[in-house]
Short mmCIF file of C-alpha atoms in Angstrom, two decimals:
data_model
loop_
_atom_site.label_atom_id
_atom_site.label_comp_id
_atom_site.label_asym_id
_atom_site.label_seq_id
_atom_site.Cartn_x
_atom_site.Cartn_y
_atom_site.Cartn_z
CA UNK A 36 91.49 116.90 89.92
CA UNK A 37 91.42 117.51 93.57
CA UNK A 38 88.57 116.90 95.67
CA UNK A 39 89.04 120.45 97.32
CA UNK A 40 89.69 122.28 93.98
CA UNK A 41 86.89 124.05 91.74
CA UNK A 42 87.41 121.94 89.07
CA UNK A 43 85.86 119.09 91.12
CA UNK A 44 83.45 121.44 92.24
CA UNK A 45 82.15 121.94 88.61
CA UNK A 46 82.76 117.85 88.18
CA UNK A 47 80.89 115.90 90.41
CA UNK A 48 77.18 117.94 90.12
CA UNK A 49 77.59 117.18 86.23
CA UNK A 50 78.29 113.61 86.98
CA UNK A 51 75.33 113.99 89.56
CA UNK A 52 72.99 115.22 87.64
CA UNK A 53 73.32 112.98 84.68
CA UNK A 54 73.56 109.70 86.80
CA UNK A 55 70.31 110.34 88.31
CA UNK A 56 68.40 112.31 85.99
CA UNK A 57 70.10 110.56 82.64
CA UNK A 58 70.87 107.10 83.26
CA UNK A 59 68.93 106.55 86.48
CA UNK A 60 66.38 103.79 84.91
CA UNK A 61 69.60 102.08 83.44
CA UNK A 62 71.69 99.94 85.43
CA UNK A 63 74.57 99.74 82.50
CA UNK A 64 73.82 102.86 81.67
CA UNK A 65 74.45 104.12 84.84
CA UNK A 66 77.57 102.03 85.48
CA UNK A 67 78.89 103.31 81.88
CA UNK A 68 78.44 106.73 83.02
CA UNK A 69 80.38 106.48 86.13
CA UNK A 70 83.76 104.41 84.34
CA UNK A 71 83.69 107.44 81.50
CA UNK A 72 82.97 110.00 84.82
CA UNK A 73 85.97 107.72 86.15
CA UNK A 74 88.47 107.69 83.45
CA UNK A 75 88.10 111.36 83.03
CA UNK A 76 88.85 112.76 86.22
CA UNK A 77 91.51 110.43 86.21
CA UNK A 78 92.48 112.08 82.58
CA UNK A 79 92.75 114.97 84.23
CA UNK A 80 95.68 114.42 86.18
CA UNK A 81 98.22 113.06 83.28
CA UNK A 82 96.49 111.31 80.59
CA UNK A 83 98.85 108.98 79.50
CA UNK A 84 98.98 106.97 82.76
CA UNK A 85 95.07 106.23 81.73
CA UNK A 86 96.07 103.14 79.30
CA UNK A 87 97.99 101.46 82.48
CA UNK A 88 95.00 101.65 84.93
CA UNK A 89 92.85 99.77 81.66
CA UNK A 90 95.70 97.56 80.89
CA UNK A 91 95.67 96.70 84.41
CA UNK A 92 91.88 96.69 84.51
CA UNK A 93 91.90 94.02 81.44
CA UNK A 94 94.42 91.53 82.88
CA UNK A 95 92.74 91.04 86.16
CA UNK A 96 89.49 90.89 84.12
CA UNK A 97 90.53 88.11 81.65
CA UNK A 98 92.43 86.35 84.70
CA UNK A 99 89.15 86.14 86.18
CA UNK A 100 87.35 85.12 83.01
CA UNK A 101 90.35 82.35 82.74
CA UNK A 102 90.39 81.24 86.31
CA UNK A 103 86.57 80.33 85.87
CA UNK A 104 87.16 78.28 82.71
CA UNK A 105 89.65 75.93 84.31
CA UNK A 106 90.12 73.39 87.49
CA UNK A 107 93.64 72.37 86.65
CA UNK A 108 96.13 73.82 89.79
CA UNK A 109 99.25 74.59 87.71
CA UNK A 110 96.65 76.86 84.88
CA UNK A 111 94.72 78.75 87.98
CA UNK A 112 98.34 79.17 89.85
CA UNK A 113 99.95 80.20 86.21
CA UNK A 114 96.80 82.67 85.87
CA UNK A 115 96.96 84.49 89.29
CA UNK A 116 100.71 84.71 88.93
CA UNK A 117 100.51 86.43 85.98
CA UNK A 118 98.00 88.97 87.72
CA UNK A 119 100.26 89.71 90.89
CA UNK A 120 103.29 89.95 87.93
CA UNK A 121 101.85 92.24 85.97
CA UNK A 122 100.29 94.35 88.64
CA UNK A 123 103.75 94.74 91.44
CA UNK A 124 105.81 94.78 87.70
CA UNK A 125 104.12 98.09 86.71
CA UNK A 126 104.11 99.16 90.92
CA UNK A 127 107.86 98.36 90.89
CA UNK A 128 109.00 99.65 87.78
CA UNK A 129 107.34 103.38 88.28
CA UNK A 130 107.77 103.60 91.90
CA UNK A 131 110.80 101.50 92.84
CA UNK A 132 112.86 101.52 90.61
CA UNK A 133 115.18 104.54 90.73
CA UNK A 134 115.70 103.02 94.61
CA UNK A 135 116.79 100.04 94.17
CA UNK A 136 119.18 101.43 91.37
CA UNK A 137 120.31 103.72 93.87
CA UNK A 138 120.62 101.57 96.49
CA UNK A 139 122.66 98.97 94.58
CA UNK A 140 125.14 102.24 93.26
CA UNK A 141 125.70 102.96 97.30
CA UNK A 142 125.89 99.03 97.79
CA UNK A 143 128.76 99.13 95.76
CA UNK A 144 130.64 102.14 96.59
CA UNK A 145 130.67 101.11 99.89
CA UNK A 146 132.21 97.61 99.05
CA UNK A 147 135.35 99.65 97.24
CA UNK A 148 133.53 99.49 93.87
CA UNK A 149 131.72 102.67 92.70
CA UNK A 150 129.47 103.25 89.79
CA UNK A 151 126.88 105.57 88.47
CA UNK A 152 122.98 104.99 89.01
CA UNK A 153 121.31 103.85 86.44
CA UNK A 154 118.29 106.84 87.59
CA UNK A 155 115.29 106.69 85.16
CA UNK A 156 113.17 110.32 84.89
CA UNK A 157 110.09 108.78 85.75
CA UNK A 158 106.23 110.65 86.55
CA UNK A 159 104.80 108.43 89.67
CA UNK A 160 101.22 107.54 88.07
CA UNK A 161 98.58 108.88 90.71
CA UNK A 162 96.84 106.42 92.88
CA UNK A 163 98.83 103.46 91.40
CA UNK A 164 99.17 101.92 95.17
CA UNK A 165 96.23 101.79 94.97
CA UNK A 166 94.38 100.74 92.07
CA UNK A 167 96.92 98.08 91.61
CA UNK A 168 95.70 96.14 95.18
CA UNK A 169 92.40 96.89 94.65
CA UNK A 170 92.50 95.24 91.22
CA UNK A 171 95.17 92.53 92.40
CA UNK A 172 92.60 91.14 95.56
CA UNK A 173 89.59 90.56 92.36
CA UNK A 174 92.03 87.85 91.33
CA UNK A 175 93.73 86.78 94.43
CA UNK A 176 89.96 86.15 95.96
CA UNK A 177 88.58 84.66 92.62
CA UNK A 178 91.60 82.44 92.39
CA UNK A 179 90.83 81.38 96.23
CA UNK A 180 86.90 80.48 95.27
CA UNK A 181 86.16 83.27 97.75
CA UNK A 182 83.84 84.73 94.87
CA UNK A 183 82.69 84.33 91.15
CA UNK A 184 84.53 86.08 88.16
CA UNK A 185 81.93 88.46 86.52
CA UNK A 186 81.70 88.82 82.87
CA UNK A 187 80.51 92.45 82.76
CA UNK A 188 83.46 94.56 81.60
CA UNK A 189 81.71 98.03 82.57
CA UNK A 190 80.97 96.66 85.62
CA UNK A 191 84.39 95.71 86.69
CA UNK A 192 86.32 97.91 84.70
CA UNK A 193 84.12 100.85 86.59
CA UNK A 194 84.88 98.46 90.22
CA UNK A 195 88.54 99.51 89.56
CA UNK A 196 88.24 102.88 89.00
CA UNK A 197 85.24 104.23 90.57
CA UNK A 198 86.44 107.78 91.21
CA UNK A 199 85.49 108.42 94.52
CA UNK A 200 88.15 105.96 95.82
CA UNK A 201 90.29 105.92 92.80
CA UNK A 202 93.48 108.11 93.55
CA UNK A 203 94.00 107.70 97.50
CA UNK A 204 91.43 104.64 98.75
CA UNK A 205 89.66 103.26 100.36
CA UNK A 206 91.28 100.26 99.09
CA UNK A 207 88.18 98.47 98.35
CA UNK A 208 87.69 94.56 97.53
CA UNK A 209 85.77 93.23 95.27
CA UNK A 210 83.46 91.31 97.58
CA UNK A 211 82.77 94.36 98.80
CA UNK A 212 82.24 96.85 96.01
CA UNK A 213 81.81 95.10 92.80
CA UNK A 214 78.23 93.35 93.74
CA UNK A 215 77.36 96.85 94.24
CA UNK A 216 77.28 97.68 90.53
CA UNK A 217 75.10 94.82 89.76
CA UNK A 218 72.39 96.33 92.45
CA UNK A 219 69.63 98.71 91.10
CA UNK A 220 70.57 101.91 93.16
CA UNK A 221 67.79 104.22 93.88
CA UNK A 222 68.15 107.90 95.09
CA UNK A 223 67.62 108.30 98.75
CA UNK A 224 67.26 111.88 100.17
CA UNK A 225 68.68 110.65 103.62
CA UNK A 226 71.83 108.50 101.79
CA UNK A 227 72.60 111.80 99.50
CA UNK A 228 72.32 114.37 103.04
CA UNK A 229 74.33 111.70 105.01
CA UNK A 230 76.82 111.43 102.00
CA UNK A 231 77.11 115.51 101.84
CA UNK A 232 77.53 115.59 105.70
CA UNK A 233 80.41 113.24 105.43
CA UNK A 234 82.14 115.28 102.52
CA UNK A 235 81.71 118.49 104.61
CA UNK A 236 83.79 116.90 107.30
CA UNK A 237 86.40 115.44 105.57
CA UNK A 238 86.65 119.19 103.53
CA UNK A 239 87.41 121.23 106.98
CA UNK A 240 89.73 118.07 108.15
CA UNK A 241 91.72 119.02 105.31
CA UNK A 242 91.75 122.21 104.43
CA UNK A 243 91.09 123.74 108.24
CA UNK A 244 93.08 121.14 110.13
CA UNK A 245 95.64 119.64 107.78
CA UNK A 246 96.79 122.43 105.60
CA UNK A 247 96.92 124.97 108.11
CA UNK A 248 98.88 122.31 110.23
CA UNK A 249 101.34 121.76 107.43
CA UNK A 250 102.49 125.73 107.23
CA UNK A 251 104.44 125.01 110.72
CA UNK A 252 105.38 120.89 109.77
CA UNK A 253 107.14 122.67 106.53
CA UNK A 254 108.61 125.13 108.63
CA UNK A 255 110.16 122.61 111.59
CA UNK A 256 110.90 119.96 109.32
CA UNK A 257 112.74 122.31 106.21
CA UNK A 258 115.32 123.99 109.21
CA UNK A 259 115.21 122.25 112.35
CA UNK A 260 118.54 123.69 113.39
CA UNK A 261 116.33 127.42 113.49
CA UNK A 262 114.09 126.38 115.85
CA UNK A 263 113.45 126.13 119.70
CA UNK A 264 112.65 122.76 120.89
CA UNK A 265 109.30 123.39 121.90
CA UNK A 266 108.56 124.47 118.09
CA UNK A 267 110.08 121.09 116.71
CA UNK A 268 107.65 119.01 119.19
CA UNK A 269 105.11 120.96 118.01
CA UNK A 270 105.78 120.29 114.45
CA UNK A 271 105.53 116.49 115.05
CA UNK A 272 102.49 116.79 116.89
CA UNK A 273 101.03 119.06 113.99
CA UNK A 274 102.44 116.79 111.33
CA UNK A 275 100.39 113.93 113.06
CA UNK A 276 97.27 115.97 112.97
CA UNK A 277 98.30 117.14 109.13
CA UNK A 278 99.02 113.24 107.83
CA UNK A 279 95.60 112.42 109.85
CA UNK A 280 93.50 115.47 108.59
CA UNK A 281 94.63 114.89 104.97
CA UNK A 282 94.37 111.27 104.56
CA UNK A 283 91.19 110.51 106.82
CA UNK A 284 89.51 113.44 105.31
CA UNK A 285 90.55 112.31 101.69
CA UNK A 286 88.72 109.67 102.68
CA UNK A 287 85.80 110.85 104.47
CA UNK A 288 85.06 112.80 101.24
CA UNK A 289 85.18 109.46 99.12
CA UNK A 290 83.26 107.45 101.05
CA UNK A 291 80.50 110.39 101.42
CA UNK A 292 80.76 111.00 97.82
CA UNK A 293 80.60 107.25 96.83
CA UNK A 294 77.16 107.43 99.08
CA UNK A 295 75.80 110.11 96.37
CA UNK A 296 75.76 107.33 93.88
CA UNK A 297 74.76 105.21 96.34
CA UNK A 298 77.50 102.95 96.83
CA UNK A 299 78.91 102.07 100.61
CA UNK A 300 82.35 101.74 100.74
CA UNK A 301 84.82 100.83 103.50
CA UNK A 302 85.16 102.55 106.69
CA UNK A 303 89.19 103.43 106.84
CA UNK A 304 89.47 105.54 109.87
CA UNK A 305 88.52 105.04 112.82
CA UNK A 306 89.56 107.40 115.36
CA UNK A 307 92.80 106.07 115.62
CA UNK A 308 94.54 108.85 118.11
CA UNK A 309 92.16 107.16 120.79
CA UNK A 310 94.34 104.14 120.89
CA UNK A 311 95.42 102.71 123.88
CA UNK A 312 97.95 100.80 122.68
CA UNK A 313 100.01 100.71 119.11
CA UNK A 314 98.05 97.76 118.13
CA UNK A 315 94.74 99.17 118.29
CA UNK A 316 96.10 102.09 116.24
CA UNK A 317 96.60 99.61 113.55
CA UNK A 318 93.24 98.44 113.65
CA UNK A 319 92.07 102.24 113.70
CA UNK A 320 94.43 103.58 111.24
CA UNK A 321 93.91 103.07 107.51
CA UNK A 322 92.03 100.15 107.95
CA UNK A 323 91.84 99.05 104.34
CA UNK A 324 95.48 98.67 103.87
CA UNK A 325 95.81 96.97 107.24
CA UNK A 326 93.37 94.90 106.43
CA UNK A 327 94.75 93.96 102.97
CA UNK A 328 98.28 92.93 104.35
CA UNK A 329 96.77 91.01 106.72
CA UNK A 330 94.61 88.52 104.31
CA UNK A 331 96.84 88.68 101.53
CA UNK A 332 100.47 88.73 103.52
CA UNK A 333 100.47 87.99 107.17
CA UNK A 334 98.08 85.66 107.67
CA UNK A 335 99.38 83.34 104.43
CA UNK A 336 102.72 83.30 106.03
CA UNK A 337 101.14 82.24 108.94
CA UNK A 338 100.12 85.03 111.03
CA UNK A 339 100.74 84.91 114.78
CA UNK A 340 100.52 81.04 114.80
CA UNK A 341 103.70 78.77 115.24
CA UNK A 342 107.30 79.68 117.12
CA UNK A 343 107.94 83.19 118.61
CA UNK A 344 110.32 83.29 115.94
CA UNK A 345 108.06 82.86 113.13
CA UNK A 346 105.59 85.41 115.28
CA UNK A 347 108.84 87.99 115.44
CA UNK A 348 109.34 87.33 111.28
CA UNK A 349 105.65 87.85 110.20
CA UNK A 350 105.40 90.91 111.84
CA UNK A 351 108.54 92.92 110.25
CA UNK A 352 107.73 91.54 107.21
CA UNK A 353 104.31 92.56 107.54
CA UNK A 354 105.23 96.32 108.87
CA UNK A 355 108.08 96.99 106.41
CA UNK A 356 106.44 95.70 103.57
CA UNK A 357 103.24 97.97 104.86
CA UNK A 358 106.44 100.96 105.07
CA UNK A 359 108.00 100.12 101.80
CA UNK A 360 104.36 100.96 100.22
CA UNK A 361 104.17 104.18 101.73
CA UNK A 362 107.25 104.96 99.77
CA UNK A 363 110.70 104.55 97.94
CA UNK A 364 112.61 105.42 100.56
CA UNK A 365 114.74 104.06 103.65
CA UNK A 366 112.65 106.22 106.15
CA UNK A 367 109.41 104.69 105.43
CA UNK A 368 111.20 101.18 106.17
CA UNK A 369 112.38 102.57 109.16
CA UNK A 370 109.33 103.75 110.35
CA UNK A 371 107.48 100.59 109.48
CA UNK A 372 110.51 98.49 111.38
CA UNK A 373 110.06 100.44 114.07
CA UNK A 374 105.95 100.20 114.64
CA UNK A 375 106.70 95.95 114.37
CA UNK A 376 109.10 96.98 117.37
CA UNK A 377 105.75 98.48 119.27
CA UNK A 378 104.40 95.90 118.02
CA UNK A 379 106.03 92.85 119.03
CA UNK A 380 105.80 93.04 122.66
CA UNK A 381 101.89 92.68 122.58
CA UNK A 382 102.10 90.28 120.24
CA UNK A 383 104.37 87.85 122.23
CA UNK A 384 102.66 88.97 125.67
CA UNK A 385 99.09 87.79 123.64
CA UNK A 386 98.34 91.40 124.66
CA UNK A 387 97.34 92.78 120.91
CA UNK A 388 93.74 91.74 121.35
CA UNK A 389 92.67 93.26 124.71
CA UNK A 390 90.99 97.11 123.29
CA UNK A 391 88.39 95.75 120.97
CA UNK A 392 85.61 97.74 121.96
CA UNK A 393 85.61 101.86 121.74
CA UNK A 394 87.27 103.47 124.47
CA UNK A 395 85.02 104.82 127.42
CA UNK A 396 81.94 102.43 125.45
CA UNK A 397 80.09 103.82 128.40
CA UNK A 398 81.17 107.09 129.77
CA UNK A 399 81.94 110.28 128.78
CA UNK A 400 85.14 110.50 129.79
CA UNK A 401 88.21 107.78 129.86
CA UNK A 402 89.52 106.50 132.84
CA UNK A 403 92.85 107.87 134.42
CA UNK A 404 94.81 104.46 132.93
CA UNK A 405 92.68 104.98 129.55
CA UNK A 406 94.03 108.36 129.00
CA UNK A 407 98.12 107.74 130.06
CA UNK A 408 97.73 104.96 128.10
CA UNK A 409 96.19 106.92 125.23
CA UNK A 410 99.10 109.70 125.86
CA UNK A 411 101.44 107.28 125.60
CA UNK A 412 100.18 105.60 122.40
CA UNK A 413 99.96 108.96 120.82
CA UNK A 414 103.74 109.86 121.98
CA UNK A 415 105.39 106.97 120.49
CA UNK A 416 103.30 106.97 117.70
CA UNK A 417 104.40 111.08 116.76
CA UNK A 418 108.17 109.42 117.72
CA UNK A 419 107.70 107.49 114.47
CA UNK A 420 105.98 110.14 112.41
CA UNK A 421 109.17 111.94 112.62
CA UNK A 422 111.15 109.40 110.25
CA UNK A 423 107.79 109.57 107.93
CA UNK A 424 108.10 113.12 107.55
CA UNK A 425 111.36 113.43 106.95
CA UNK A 426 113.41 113.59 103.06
CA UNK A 427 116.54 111.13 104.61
CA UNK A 428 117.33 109.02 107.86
CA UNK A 429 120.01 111.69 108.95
CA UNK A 430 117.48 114.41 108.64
CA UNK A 431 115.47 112.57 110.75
CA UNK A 432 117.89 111.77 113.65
CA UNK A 433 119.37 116.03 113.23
CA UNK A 434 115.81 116.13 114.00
CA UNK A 435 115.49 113.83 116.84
CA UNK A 436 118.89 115.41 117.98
CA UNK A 437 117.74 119.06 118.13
CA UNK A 438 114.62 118.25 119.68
CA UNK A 439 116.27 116.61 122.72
CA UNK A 440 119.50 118.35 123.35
CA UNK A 441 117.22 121.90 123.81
CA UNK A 442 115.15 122.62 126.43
CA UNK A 443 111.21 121.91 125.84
CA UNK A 444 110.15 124.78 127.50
CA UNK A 445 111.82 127.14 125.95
CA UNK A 446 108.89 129.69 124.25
CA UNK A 447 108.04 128.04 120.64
CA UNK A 448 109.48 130.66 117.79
CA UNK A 449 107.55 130.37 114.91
CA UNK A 450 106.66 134.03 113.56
CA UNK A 451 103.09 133.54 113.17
CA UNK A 452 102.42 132.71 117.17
CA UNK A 453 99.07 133.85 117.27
CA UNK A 454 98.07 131.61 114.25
CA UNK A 455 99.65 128.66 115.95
CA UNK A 456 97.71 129.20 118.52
CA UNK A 457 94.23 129.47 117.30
CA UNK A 458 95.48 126.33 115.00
CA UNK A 459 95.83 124.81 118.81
CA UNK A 460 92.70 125.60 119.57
CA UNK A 461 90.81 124.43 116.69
CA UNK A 462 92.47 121.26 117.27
CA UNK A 463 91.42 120.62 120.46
CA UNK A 464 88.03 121.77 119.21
CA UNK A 465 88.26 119.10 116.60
CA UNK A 466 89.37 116.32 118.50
CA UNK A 467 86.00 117.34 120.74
CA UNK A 468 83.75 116.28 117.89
CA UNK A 469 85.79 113.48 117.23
CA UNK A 470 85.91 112.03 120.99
CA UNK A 471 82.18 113.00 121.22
CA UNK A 472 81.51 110.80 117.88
CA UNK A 473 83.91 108.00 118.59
CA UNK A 474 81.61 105.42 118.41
CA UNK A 475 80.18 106.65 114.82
CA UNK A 476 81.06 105.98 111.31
CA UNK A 477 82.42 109.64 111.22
CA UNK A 478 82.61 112.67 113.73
CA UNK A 479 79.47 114.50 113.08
CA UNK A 480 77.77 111.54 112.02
CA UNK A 481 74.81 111.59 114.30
CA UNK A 482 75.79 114.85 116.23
CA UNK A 483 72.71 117.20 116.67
CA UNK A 484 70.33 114.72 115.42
CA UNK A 485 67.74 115.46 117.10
CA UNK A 486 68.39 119.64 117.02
CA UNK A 487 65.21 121.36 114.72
CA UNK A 488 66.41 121.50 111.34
CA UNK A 489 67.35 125.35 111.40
CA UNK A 490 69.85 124.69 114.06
CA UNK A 491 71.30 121.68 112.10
CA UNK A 492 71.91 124.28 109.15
CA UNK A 493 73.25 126.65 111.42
CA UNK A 494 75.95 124.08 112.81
CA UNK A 495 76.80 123.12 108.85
CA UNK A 496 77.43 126.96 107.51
CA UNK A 497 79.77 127.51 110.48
CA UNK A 498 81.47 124.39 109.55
CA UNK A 499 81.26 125.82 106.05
CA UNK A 500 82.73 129.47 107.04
CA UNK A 501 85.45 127.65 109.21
CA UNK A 502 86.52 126.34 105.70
CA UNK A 503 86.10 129.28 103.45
CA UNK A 504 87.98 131.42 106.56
CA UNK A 505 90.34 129.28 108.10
CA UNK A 506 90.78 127.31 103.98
CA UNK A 507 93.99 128.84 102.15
CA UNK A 508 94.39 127.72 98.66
CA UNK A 509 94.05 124.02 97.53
CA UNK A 510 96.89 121.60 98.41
CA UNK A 511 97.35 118.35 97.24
CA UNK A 512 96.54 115.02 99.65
CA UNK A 513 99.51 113.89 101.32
CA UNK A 514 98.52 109.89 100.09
CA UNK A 515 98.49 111.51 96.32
CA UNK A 516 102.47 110.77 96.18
CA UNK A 517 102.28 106.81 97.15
#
């Protein structure tokens, strides 16, 4: 069930309705209603895959229950070990495994010693990236005394998959979300409006800016040898805005429709094409995954204490194994190898901590070093999109090839120029709400605040036409396939 499709349409004002007007004076009630509301939208996409996210719901909720009933080291380590087992076991068997079979097979052949892949026909369960660290921190945290198991099955089992988030993040913790479902929620006019506002946003990034984007990215990227240079740069600066569009507007429409129910979750974008430098991209850029590699990976290996050495080894780890999630294949390694190459210099320089604060905090424009240095961020950062993108490493450097053995100015020669070019312009429009926003929670956050209310209205049905016009017919999210 996609979040831009009809069928969620017709979904989530049924789900509404009941969970305020049904179950609102029941807190289990209420929580019961959202795990059913849970389990079937995640039904709807293959129902079979619905007994793995419960199987995996039930072992980190009687590893929990187990970890609280014991002191003894070897029992709590045997517990959480049989969580993180479980959980990358299922995440390695459907996702990985026809790669590493294949990888072996090409291992070998090269050595002198062919054989045939073992290649299983497997269906990728949706969202099983995610659910499986979302579920996996519970026990990792409980296991580290950072909070206390709970005993409420509804409540957890609901923590795990809560819809909104389900199928493409947030990745939320448990810290975080679960207390939420013990927490009498009340309807608030203002939290529903800001919640709508949020899921209008995240609608025209996707289906205005990132699936009119990916027309020309399927284009440039299918037959690069049929296209000018200037029309291959353009499809890696579209497939940045696409990948951005679809995946911070996936998640803009979680996090507003979480707020319906009245449940905050995480914020995981964060205007991240204002970076100045590669590591404040990481801290802007799908900041619950980040996050999660950094208090569950990098930081137990040591982080960026100790030997430039161990500094150098943290990172790749860090960055491939961040890569390797996106994906079972050798370009998503690639790419994450090369962002711990951006990386590494500001690390070792003690650089990676110097843009904290929002660019231009206090202006309305950045200065002349702010912007080359937000260019530049943004150049190297589309470099690596490339090997993201593409189906193999050798499409990617044909692809790097054509683009830089043509002239750049050569006219682009897509057929549909003139829609390229209002696509350009409603970019630059967009990223003018976004740079105007910067310093919000989203975009249009707290834009026209203080406008009478029939202007406000006026501002959200052009929004709305610009996605009914400009909207072709639903796509999937990009993050659906990891």
């Amino acid at each position: 069930m996609l979040f831009n499709s009809i069928d969620f349409a017709i979904f989530l004002p049924i789900v509404f309705l009941l969970y305020w007007f049904g179950a609102n004076k029941n807190l289990k009630l209420q929580n019961l209603l959202l795990l059913v509301a849970s389990y079937v939208f995640y039904a709807w996409w293959d129902w079979r895959f619905l007994s793995l996210i419960i199987f995996s719901s039930a072992v980190d909720y009687l590893v929990g229950i187990g970890l609280s009933k014991t002191e003894k080291h070897e029992k709590r380590k045997a517990l959480l070990l049989l969580s993180i087992f479980v959980n990358l076991g299922f995440l390695g068997f459907f996702k990985y495994f026809n790669f590493f079979s294949e990888s072996f097979a090409e291992a070998f052949t090269l050595l002198g010693h062919p054989f045939e892949a073992s290649r299983l026909n497997i269906i990728l369960p949706v969202g099983i990236s995610f659910y499986t660290f979302q579920t996996m921190s519970y026990s990792i945290d409980v296991y580290r005394r950072k909070m206390e198991p709970t005993k409420d099955a509804i409540a957890f089992f609901s923590f795990v998959s809560f819809f909104p988030q389900l199928v493409a993040g947030p990745i939320e913790r448990a810290t975080n979300l679960l207390p939420q479902f013990f927490k009498k929620r009340n309807f608030e006019y203002s939290l529903a409006m800001d919640g709508l506002r949020q899921i209008l946003w995240g609608l025209f990034k996707k289906m205005v800016i990132a699936d009119n984007c990916a027309q020309f990215v399927n284009l440039a990227f299918s037959n690069p040898q049929d296209y000018t240079a200037s029309s291959l740069a353009i499809g890696v600066v579209f497939f940045a805005f696409q990948i951005y569009g679809d995946f911070s507007g996936y998640s803009d429409i979680a996090i507003g429709t979480a707020r319906l129910f009245g449940f905050n979750l995480m914020k995981n974008f964060s205007y991240p094409y204002f970076s100045r430098d590669i590591a404040e991209f990481w801290r802007r850029w799908h900041i619950s995954l980040s996050t999660w590699f950094r208090d569950y990976v990098y930081i137990p290996l040591g982080g960026s204490r100790g030997s430039d050495w161990l500094k150098v080894r943290n990172i790749f780890i860090i960055f491939i194994v961040s890569g390797f999630w996106h994906g079972a294949n050798w370009t998503f390694i690639f790419w994450g190898a090369l962002n711990a190459l951006y990386f590494l210099p500001l690390l070792l320089l003690k650089r990676n901590r110097q843009h904290i604060e929002v660019v231009a905090k206090d202006s309305f424009l950045p200065s002349v070093t702010d912007f080359f240095k937000i260019l530049f961020t943004f150049t190297i950062t589309c470099f690596a999109w490339i090997f993201f993108r593409a189906n193999s490493l050798s499409s990617a450097f044909e692809y790097i090839s054509l683009l830089f053995s043509q002239s750049i100015f050569e006219v682009p020669n897509f057929l549909a120029l003139n829609k390229m070019y209002v696509l350009s312009l409603l970019i630059v429009g967009f990223l003018m709400f976004e740079w105007k926003g910067r310093d919000a929670n989203y975009a249009i956050e707290n834009f026209g605040k203080s406008w009478p209310k029939p202007l406000k209205y006026v501002f959200y049905y052009s929004l709305a036409m610009l996605i009914f016009f400009f909207g072709g017919k639903e796509q999937a999210f990009i993050y659906f396939q990891f």
